[in-house]
Amino acid sequence: MASPRAIDLLAYGDPNADHIYLADRVPLADEKLLGRKLGVFGGGTAANVACAAARLGLKTAAFGRVGADADGTMLLAENAKLGISNDYMTVSDDPTASAMIIVNAEGEKALVYAPMPGVAFDEASLTKAVQQSRVVYAMPYDIEEFTAISRLARADGCLVAIDIEAAVAPNRERLEALLKLSDIVFMNEPGFLATSAEPLTPDAVEKLLDFGPQLITVTRAAEGAISVSRDQALTQSSFPTSLVDATGAGDCFNGAFLAAHLAGASLAETLRFACAAAAISVSAVGARTALPDIAQVQAKLSA
C-alpha cells in the first residue's frame, strides 16, 4: 500500500563538494607529492544517501544549506536532476561545505572536510518536513541538535535513521545517547570498534539493540555487513567488484538498505540488496558517479 506521506526519505545535513585528487599515497607531514585532480563531485553523507535512495526509487528530499557559489549551484542542480526535492534547502552567504579527498591507486581514500559554519536546524521548517516524511536520516556531530531532530521526528511518526562513525561517537557514552534517539542505525566497523571491548560479531551488535533501535547494521568494507533486528541476526558477504574509488560506498549501502527496507523487503533481502548496490558504487571516481538503479542491482544479484 502506498505511503500517505509525500517523502520517503528526508536527508538532514549540508551537502558538500568533493574535490578529488589521485596520488600514489597520502602525503606525510611536510611532504609534497605529485598527483592529479580528478574533478569536483557532489558529496556529503546525508546527501549521498538521498542520491542513492532516489536512484533506487525512493521519494527523497534534502534539508540543509549550500552557499551562493558555483559548488552550491552544482549541488542543487544534481538534486533536481535526480528528482530530490530542494524545497527545504537554504542558500547561505557562507561558502558551500567542501572536502579535499586524496585517492590512491588502490581506490582507498583520505580526506579533509570543511563544513559550513553553524547548523542547518530550523525547527519550523524541520517540523513541516518530518510531517511529510517516513524516515529522516542524519550523521550528527552535535548531540543537542540531533536530540531536537529526533524529538520532532518521533512526535510526528517519522522514523529516525542515523549513521555513526568513530568521529560521531568517539566514546561509549556518546554512542549510547545516540542509540536511544534512533530507530535505524548504521555503523562502519571502525565506528563499532571505537566504543566496543568486544570484537565485531552478530552477538556483539545485537546487544546494542537494548538501547532502543529497531535495526542496527554494521558495514565491514570488503567483508560485507552484519545486520540485526529484534528477531534476526544476519551476516552478508560482499559482492565481487572492480574498486576504483571507495568514496561514498557506505552511503550507497545505507541508501540502498533504506530503499529495500521501506519497500517491504525482508531483512535478508534488504542486506543482500544493499551489499550489491555498494559493490557497484565503487566502480567509478566520485561518491555518486556509479550509484546504481534497480535494474543494475538486480543484475548484480543475479550474476
mmCIF file of C-alpha atoms in Angstrom:
data_model
loop_
_atom_site.group_PDB
_atom_site.id
_atom_site.type_symbol
_atom_site.label_atom_id
_atom_site.label_comp_id
_atom_site.label_asym_id
_atom_site.label_seq_id
_atom_site.Cartn_x
_atom_site.Cartn_y
_atom_site.Cartn_z
ATOM 1 C CA MET A 1 0.000 0.000 0.000
ATOM 2 C CA ALA A 2 1.351 3.428 -0.920
ATOM 3 C CA SER A 3 2.505 5.664 1.892
ATOM 4 C CA PRO A 4 0.282 8.703 2.558
ATOM 5 C CA ARG A 5 3.444 10.751 3.124
ATOM 6 C CA ALA A 6 4.965 12.662 0.218
ATOM 7 C CA ILE A 7 8.587 11.968 1.219
ATOM 8 C CA ASP A 8 10.043 8.523 1.850
ATOM 9 C CA LEU A 9 13.467 9.777 2.957
ATOM 10 C CA LEU A 10 14.398 13.198 4.298
ATOM 11 C CA ALA A 11 18.191 13.683 4.262
ATOM 12 C CA TYR A 12 19.245 16.093 7.005
ATOM 13 C CA GLY A 13 22.602 17.810 6.663
ATOM 14 C CA ASP A 14 24.562 20.147 4.426
ATOM 15 C CA PRO A 15 25.813 18.607 1.177
ATOM 16 C CA ASN A 16 29.387 19.318 0.148
ATOM 17 C CA ALA A 17 31.533 19.482 -2.949
ATOM 18 C CA ASP A 18 34.200 16.766 -3.095
ATOM 19 C CA HIS A 19 37.455 17.960 -4.678
ATOM 20 C CA ILE A 20 39.159 14.665 -5.528
ATOM 21 C CA TYR A 21 42.855 14.123 -6.242
ATOM 22 C CA LEU A 22 44.697 10.975 -7.295
ATOM 23 C CA ALA A 23 48.108 10.239 -5.734
ATOM 24 C CA ASP A 24 50.256 7.186 -5.143
ATOM 25 C CA ARG A 25 49.604 7.537 -1.423
ATOM 26 C CA VAL A 26 48.518 10.056 1.210
ATOM 27 C CA PRO A 27 51.359 12.535 1.897
ATOM 28 C CA LEU A 28 53.049 12.707 5.282
ATOM 29 C CA ALA A 29 53.556 15.923 7.298
ATOM 30 C CA ASP A 30 55.683 18.483 5.388
ATOM 31 C CA GLU A 31 55.741 16.191 2.349
ATOM 32 C CA LYS A 32 54.772 17.149 -1.205
ATOM 33 C CA LEU A 33 53.620 14.539 -3.703
ATOM 34 C CA LEU A 34 52.710 14.815 -7.355
ATOM 35 C CA GLY A 35 49.111 14.000 -8.118
ATOM 36 C CA ARG A 36 46.258 14.682 -10.499
ATOM 37 C CA LYS A 37 42.941 16.395 -9.874
ATOM 38 C CA LEU A 38 40.112 14.099 -10.924
ATOM 39 C CA GLY A 39 37.348 16.658 -10.608
ATOM 40 C CA VAL A 40 34.701 18.190 -8.366
ATOM 41 C CA PHE A 41 31.814 15.927 -7.413
ATOM 42 C CA GLY A 42 28.722 16.146 -5.253
ATOM 43 C CA GLY A 43 29.182 14.736 -1.755
ATOM 44 C CA GLY A 44 28.103 14.844 1.863
ATOM 45 C CA THR A 45 26.955 11.817 3.828
ATOM 46 C CA ALA A 46 23.232 12.501 4.073
ATOM 47 C CA ALA A 47 23.139 13.971 0.561
ATOM 48 C CA ASN A 48 24.843 10.891 -0.898
ATOM 49 C CA VAL A 49 22.328 8.631 0.838
ATOM 50 C CA ALA A 50 19.481 10.659 -0.653
ATOM 51 C CA CYS A 51 21.015 10.339 -4.120
ATOM 52 C CA ALA A 52 21.455 6.580 -3.753
ATOM 53 C CA ALA A 53 17.900 6.155 -2.490
ATOM 54 C CA ALA A 54 16.476 8.350 -5.253
ATOM 55 C CA ARG A 55 18.258 6.281 -7.909
ATOM 56 C CA LEU A 56 16.553 3.237 -6.397
ATOM 57 C CA GLY A 57 13.059 4.698 -6.479
ATOM 58 C CA LEU A 58 12.502 6.438 -3.143
ATOM 59 C CA LYS A 59 10.821 9.828 -2.963
ATOM 60 C CA THR A 60 13.519 11.942 -1.333
ATOM 61 C CA ALA A 61 14.055 15.479 -0.082
ATOM 62 C CA ALA A 62 17.128 17.341 1.156
ATOM 63 C CA PHE A 63 17.213 19.501 4.283
ATOM 64 C CA GLY A 64 20.308 21.668 4.620
ATOM 65 C CA ARG A 65 22.295 24.599 3.252
ATOM 66 C CA VAL A 66 24.562 25.490 0.370
ATOM 67 C CA GLY A 67 26.429 28.683 -0.419
ATOM 68 C CA ALA A 68 25.605 31.139 -3.195
ATOM 69 C CA ASP A 69 28.596 29.875 -5.172
ATOM 70 C CA ALA A 70 29.441 27.503 -8.012
ATOM 71 C CA ASP A 71 29.618 24.467 -5.707
ATOM 72 C CA GLY A 72 26.196 25.239 -4.256
ATOM 73 C CA THR A 73 24.648 25.705 -7.690
ATOM 74 C CA MET A 74 26.096 22.358 -8.795
ATOM 75 C CA LEU A 75 24.742 20.533 -5.758
ATOM 76 C CA LEU A 76 21.214 21.900 -6.134
ATOM 77 C CA ALA A 77 21.259 21.032 -9.830
ATOM 78 C CA GLU A 78 22.337 17.452 -9.055
ATOM 79 C CA ASN A 79 19.447 17.097 -6.623
ATOM 80 C CA ALA A 80 16.982 18.355 -9.186
ATOM 81 C CA LYS A 81 18.350 16.016 -11.856
ATOM 82 C CA LEU A 82 17.802 13.014 -9.580
ATOM 83 C CA GLY A 83 14.340 14.147 -8.510
ATOM 84 C CA ILE A 84 15.399 15.077 -4.972
ATOM 85 C CA SER A 85 13.288 17.935 -3.644
ATOM 86 C CA ASN A 86 15.161 21.147 -2.787
ATOM 87 C CA ASP A 87 12.129 22.655 -1.029
ATOM 88 C CA TYR A 88 13.918 22.504 2.329
ATOM 89 C CA MET A 89 17.342 23.652 1.120
ATOM 90 C CA THR A 90 18.576 27.146 2.092
ATOM 91 C CA VAL A 91 21.086 29.257 0.165
ATOM 92 C CA SER A 92 23.563 30.979 2.520
ATOM 93 C CA ASP A 93 26.161 33.731 2.157
ATOM 94 C CA ASP A 94 28.766 31.323 3.596
ATOM 95 C CA PRO A 95 30.841 29.100 1.289
ATOM 96 C CA THR A 96 29.400 25.691 0.450
ATOM 97 C CA ALA A 97 30.835 22.863 2.543
ATOM 98 C CA SER A 98 33.684 21.055 0.817
ATOM 99 C CA ALA A 99 36.055 18.135 1.174
ATOM 100 C CA MET A 100 39.528 17.553 -0.212
ATOM 101 C CA ILE A 101 39.849 13.838 -0.934
ATOM 102 C CA ILE A 102 43.048 12.019 -1.869
ATOM 103 C CA VAL A 103 42.523 8.655 -3.543
ATOM 104 C CA ASN A 104 45.394 6.200 -4.058
ATOM 105 C CA ALA A 105 45.892 3.728 -6.891
ATOM 106 C CA GLU A 106 44.000 1.028 -4.959
ATOM 107 C CA GLY A 107 40.937 3.247 -4.570
ATOM 108 C CA GLU A 108 41.336 3.847 -0.829
ATOM 109 C CA LYS A 109 40.975 7.408 0.393
ATOM 110 C CA ALA A 110 41.788 10.069 2.995
ATOM 111 C CA LEU A 111 40.030 13.407 3.287
ATOM 112 C CA VAL A 112 39.806 16.807 4.962
ATOM 113 C CA TYR A 113 36.299 18.204 5.457
ATOM 114 C CA ALA A 114 35.442 21.920 5.708
ATOM 115 C CA PRO A 115 31.819 22.312 6.935
ATOM 116 C CA MET A 116 29.639 25.384 6.735
ATOM 117 C CA PRO A 117 29.511 27.361 9.991
ATOM 118 C CA GLY A 118 26.506 26.941 12.255
ATOM 119 C CA VAL A 119 23.824 24.277 11.812
ATOM 120 C CA ALA A 120 21.059 23.600 9.321
ATOM 121 C CA PHE A 121 18.478 23.152 12.097
ATOM 122 C CA ASP A 122 15.353 25.275 11.804
ATOM 123 C CA GLU A 123 12.505 23.971 13.965
ATOM 124 C CA ALA A 124 9.591 25.324 11.948
ATOM 125 C CA SER A 125 10.919 24.084 8.610
ATOM 126 C CA LEU A 126 12.050 20.741 10.001
ATOM 127 C CA THR A 127 8.686 20.133 11.686
ATOM 128 C CA LYS A 128 6.945 20.704 8.359
ATOM 129 C CA ALA A 129 9.403 18.402 6.591
ATOM 130 C CA VAL A 130 9.209 15.454 9.008
ATOM 131 C CA GLN A 131 5.410 15.600 8.995
ATOM 132 C CA GLN A 132 5.633 14.633 5.325
ATOM 133 C CA SER A 133 8.429 12.045 5.738
ATOM 134 C CA ARG A 134 8.648 8.351 6.588
ATOM 135 C CA VAL A 135 12.321 8.464 7.650
ATOM 136 C CA VAL A 136 14.737 11.273 8.485
ATOM 137 C CA TYR A 137 18.417 10.400 8.011
ATOM 138 C CA ALA A 138 21.371 12.180 9.614
ATOM 139 C CA MET A 139 25.007 11.850 10.623
ATOM 140 C CA PRO A 140 25.033 14.025 13.755
ATOM 141 C CA TYR A 141 28.161 15.521 15.258
ATOM 142 C CA ASP A 142 26.115 17.736 17.619
ATOM 143 C CA ILE A 143 24.187 15.705 20.195
ATOM 144 C CA GLU A 144 21.899 18.586 21.150
ATOM 145 C CA GLU A 145 20.990 19.189 17.511
ATOM 146 C CA PHE A 146 20.279 15.503 16.951
ATOM 147 C CA THR A 147 18.195 15.303 20.119
ATOM 148 C CA ALA A 148 15.977 18.050 18.743
ATOM 149 C CA ILE A 149 15.749 16.334 15.338
ATOM 150 C CA SER A 150 14.777 13.039 16.957
ATOM 151 C CA ARG A 151 12.193 14.684 19.197
ATOM 152 C CA LEU A 152 10.499 16.456 16.286
ATOM 153 C CA ALA A 153 10.568 13.390 14.042
ATOM 154 C CA ARG A 154 9.211 10.947 16.587
ATOM 155 C CA ALA A 155 6.469 13.358 17.629
ATOM 156 C CA ASP A 156 5.175 13.200 14.059
ATOM 157 C CA GLY A 157 5.609 9.462 13.491
ATOM 158 C CA CYS A 158 8.744 9.780 11.386
ATOM 159 C CA LEU A 159 11.454 7.144 11.903
ATOM 160 C CA VAL A 160 14.976 8.306 12.742
ATOM 161 C CA ALA A 161 17.923 6.771 10.876
ATOM 162 C CA ILE A 162 21.481 7.595 11.837
ATOM 163 C CA ASP A 163 24.986 6.970 10.532
ATOM 164 C CA ILE A 164 27.515 6.533 13.359
ATOM 165 C CA GLU A 165 31.242 6.712 12.634
ATOM 166 C CA ALA A 166 34.076 6.930 15.157
ATOM 167 C CA ALA A 167 34.159 10.734 14.829
ATOM 168 C CA VAL A 168 30.428 10.899 15.617
ATOM 169 C CA ALA A 169 30.573 8.612 18.674
ATOM 170 C CA PRO A 170 34.174 8.501 19.938
ATOM 171 C CA ASN A 171 33.173 7.041 23.327
ATOM 172 C CA ARG A 172 30.594 4.690 24.790
ATOM 173 C CA GLU A 173 28.584 7.422 26.499
ATOM 174 C CA ARG A 174 28.015 9.270 23.225
ATOM 175 C CA LEU A 175 27.178 6.035 21.399
ATOM 176 C CA GLU A 176 24.519 5.033 23.925
ATOM 177 C CA ALA A 177 22.981 8.511 23.848
ATOM 178 C CA LEU A 178 22.702 8.393 20.042
ATOM 179 C CA LEU A 179 21.257 4.873 20.037
ATOM 180 C CA LYS A 180 18.458 5.944 22.387
ATOM 181 C CA LEU A 181 17.453 8.641 19.900
ATOM 182 C CA SER A 182 17.449 6.376 16.832
ATOM 183 C CA ASP A 183 15.258 3.724 15.189
ATOM 184 C CA ILE A 184 17.527 2.546 12.350
ATOM 185 C CA VAL A 185 21.283 2.649 12.949
ATOM 186 C CA PHE A 186 24.161 2.290 10.514
ATOM 187 C CA MET A 187 27.756 1.943 11.676
ATOM 188 C CA ASN A 188 31.011 1.036 9.984
ATOM 189 C CA GLU A 189 33.474 -1.399 11.543
ATOM 190 C CA PRO A 190 35.903 1.265 12.866
ATOM 191 C CA GLY A 191 32.963 3.100 14.424
ATOM 192 C CA PHE A 192 31.779 -0.061 16.168
ATOM 193 C CA LEU A 193 35.230 -1.000 17.434
ATOM 194 C CA ALA A 194 35.906 2.525 18.723
ATOM 195 C CA THR A 195 33.385 2.009 21.524
ATOM 196 C CA SER A 196 33.353 -1.771 21.988
ATOM 197 C CA ALA A 197 35.551 -4.008 24.100
ATOM 198 C CA GLU A 198 34.292 -6.961 22.053
ATOM 199 C CA PRO A 199 35.227 -7.984 18.513
ATOM 200 C CA LEU A 200 32.659 -7.357 15.790
ATOM 201 C CA THR A 201 30.205 -10.272 15.772
ATOM 202 C CA PRO A 202 26.415 -10.512 15.286
ATOM 203 C CA ASP A 203 26.015 -11.175 19.022
ATOM 204 C CA ALA A 204 28.007 -8.071 19.926
ATOM 205 C CA VAL A 205 25.932 -5.906 17.582
ATOM 206 C CA GLU A 206 22.691 -7.418 18.892
ATOM 207 C CA LYS A 207 23.479 -6.193 22.405
ATOM 208 C CA LEU A 208 23.217 -2.592 21.196
ATOM 209 C CA LEU A 209 19.504 -3.108 20.484
ATOM 210 C CA ASP A 210 18.957 -2.855 24.240
ATOM 211 C CA PHE A 211 19.388 0.912 23.931
ATOM 212 C CA GLY A 212 16.333 1.254 21.703
ATOM 213 C CA PRO A 213 16.895 0.917 17.936
ATOM 214 C CA GLN A 214 14.782 -1.456 15.836
ATOM 215 C CA LEU A 215 17.596 -2.237 13.398
ATOM 216 C CA ILE A 216 21.396 -1.953 13.554
ATOM 217 C CA THR A 217 23.670 -2.631 10.596
ATOM 218 C CA VAL A 218 27.473 -2.594 10.647
ATOM 219 C CA THR A 219 29.314 -2.443 7.336
ATOM 220 C CA ARG A 220 32.679 -4.209 7.037
ATOM 221 C CA ALA A 221 34.031 -2.776 3.763
ATOM 222 C CA ALA A 222 35.203 -5.662 1.553
ATOM 223 C CA GLU A 223 33.980 -8.192 4.142
ATOM 224 C CA GLY A 224 30.291 -7.336 3.709
ATOM 225 C CA ALA A 225 27.944 -6.410 6.551
ATOM 226 C CA ILE A 226 26.124 -7.556 9.687
ATOM 227 C CA SER A 227 22.508 -6.599 10.369
ATOM 228 C CA VAL A 228 20.422 -7.318 13.464
ATOM 229 C CA SER A 229 16.784 -6.767 14.372
ATOM 230 C CA ARG A 230 14.684 -7.821 17.352
ATOM 231 C CA ASP A 231 14.336 -11.350 15.964
ATOM 232 C CA GLN A 232 17.194 -11.830 13.480
ATOM 233 C CA ALA A 233 20.978 -11.519 13.269
ATOM 234 C CA LEU A 234 22.358 -11.850 9.744
ATOM 235 C CA THR A 235 25.729 -11.714 8.019
ATOM 236 C CA GLN A 236 26.125 -10.949 4.321
ATOM 237 C CA SER A 237 29.360 -11.243 2.359
ATOM 238 C CA SER A 238 30.378 -8.602 -0.167
ATOM 239 C CA PHE A 239 29.976 -8.952 -3.928
ATOM 240 C CA PRO A 240 32.859 -9.040 -6.423
ATOM 241 C CA THR A 241 33.745 -5.598 -7.714
ATOM 242 C CA SER A 242 36.390 -3.569 -9.532
ATOM 243 C CA LEU A 243 37.438 -0.978 -6.964
ATOM 244 C CA VAL A 244 38.193 2.441 -8.440
ATOM 245 C CA ASP A 245 37.109 4.811 -5.643
ATOM 246 C CA ALA A 246 35.605 3.802 -2.295
ATOM 247 C CA THR A 247 34.284 7.327 -1.610
ATOM 248 C CA GLY A 248 30.609 7.108 -0.667
ATOM 249 C CA ALA A 249 30.341 3.317 -0.740
ATOM 250 C CA GLY A 250 28.896 3.259 2.775
ATOM 251 C CA ASP A 251 26.427 5.995 1.853
ATOM 252 C CA CYS A 252 25.272 3.982 -1.151
ATOM 253 C CA PHE A 253 24.863 0.940 1.080
ATOM 254 C CA ASN A 254 22.732 2.909 3.535
ATOM 255 C CA GLY A 255 20.552 4.436 0.825
ATOM 256 C CA ALA A 256 20.014 1.049 -0.801
ATOM 257 C CA PHE A 257 19.257 -0.571 2.556
ATOM 258 C CA LEU A 258 16.590 2.044 3.293
ATOM 259 C CA ALA A 259 15.134 1.742 -0.210
ATOM 260 C CA ALA A 260 14.694 -2.015 0.152
ATOM 261 C CA HIS A 261 13.519 -1.813 3.766
ATOM 262 C CA LEU A 262 10.881 0.824 3.039
ATOM 263 C CA ALA A 263 9.706 -1.219 0.058
ATOM 264 C CA GLY A 264 8.891 -4.067 2.458
ATOM 265 C CA ALA A 265 11.766 -6.455 1.711
ATOM 266 C CA SER A 266 12.843 -8.961 4.356
ATOM 267 C CA LEU A 267 15.971 -8.201 6.358
ATOM 268 C CA ALA A 268 17.944 -10.827 4.429
ATOM 269 C CA GLU A 269 16.786 -9.402 1.091
ATOM 270 C CA THR A 270 17.498 -5.863 2.260
ATOM 271 C CA LEU A 271 21.026 -6.662 3.419
ATOM 272 C CA ARG A 272 21.882 -8.508 0.209
ATOM 273 C CA PHE A 273 20.428 -5.711 -1.937
ATOM 274 C CA ALA A 274 22.479 -3.081 -0.095
ATOM 275 C CA CYS A 275 25.731 -5.047 -0.415
ATOM 276 C CA ALA A 276 25.169 -5.473 -4.145
ATOM 277 C CA ALA A 277 24.475 -1.761 -4.619
ATOM 278 C CA ALA A 278 27.595 -0.787 -2.683
ATOM 279 C CA ALA A 279 29.736 -3.092 -4.824
ATOM 280 C CA ILE A 280 28.557 -1.289 -7.952
ATOM 281 C CA SER A 281 29.097 2.172 -6.475
ATOM 282 C CA VAL A 282 32.885 1.850 -6.137
ATOM 283 C CA SER A 283 33.457 1.265 -9.863
ATOM 284 C CA ALA A 284 33.974 4.956 -10.785
ATOM 285 C CA VAL A 285 35.529 8.096 -9.301
ATOM 286 C CA GLY A 286 33.192 10.142 -7.086
ATOM 287 C CA ALA A 287 30.666 9.253 -4.420
ATOM 288 C CA ARG A 288 27.713 9.476 -6.821
ATOM 289 C CA THR A 289 29.117 8.696 -10.266
ATOM 290 C CA ALA A 290 28.324 4.961 -10.201
ATOM 291 C CA LEU A 291 25.229 4.926 -8.000
ATOM 292 C CA PRO A 292 23.125 2.078 -9.435
ATOM 293 C CA ASP A 293 19.479 1.896 -10.386
ATOM 294 C CA ILE A 294 17.251 -1.059 -9.515
ATOM 295 C CA ALA A 295 17.969 -2.897 -12.770
ATOM 296 C CA GLN A 296 21.725 -2.729 -12.175
ATOM 297 C CA VAL A 297 21.378 -4.043 -8.634
ATOM 298 C CA GLN A 298 19.111 -6.868 -9.773
ATOM 299 C CA ALA A 299 21.661 -7.793 -12.440
ATOM 300 C CA LYS A 300 24.388 -7.880 -9.789
ATOM 301 C CA LEU A 301 22.238 -10.080 -7.571
ATOM 302 C CA SER A 302 21.579 -12.474 -10.450
ATOM 303 C CA ALA A 303 25.184 -12.687 -11.689
#
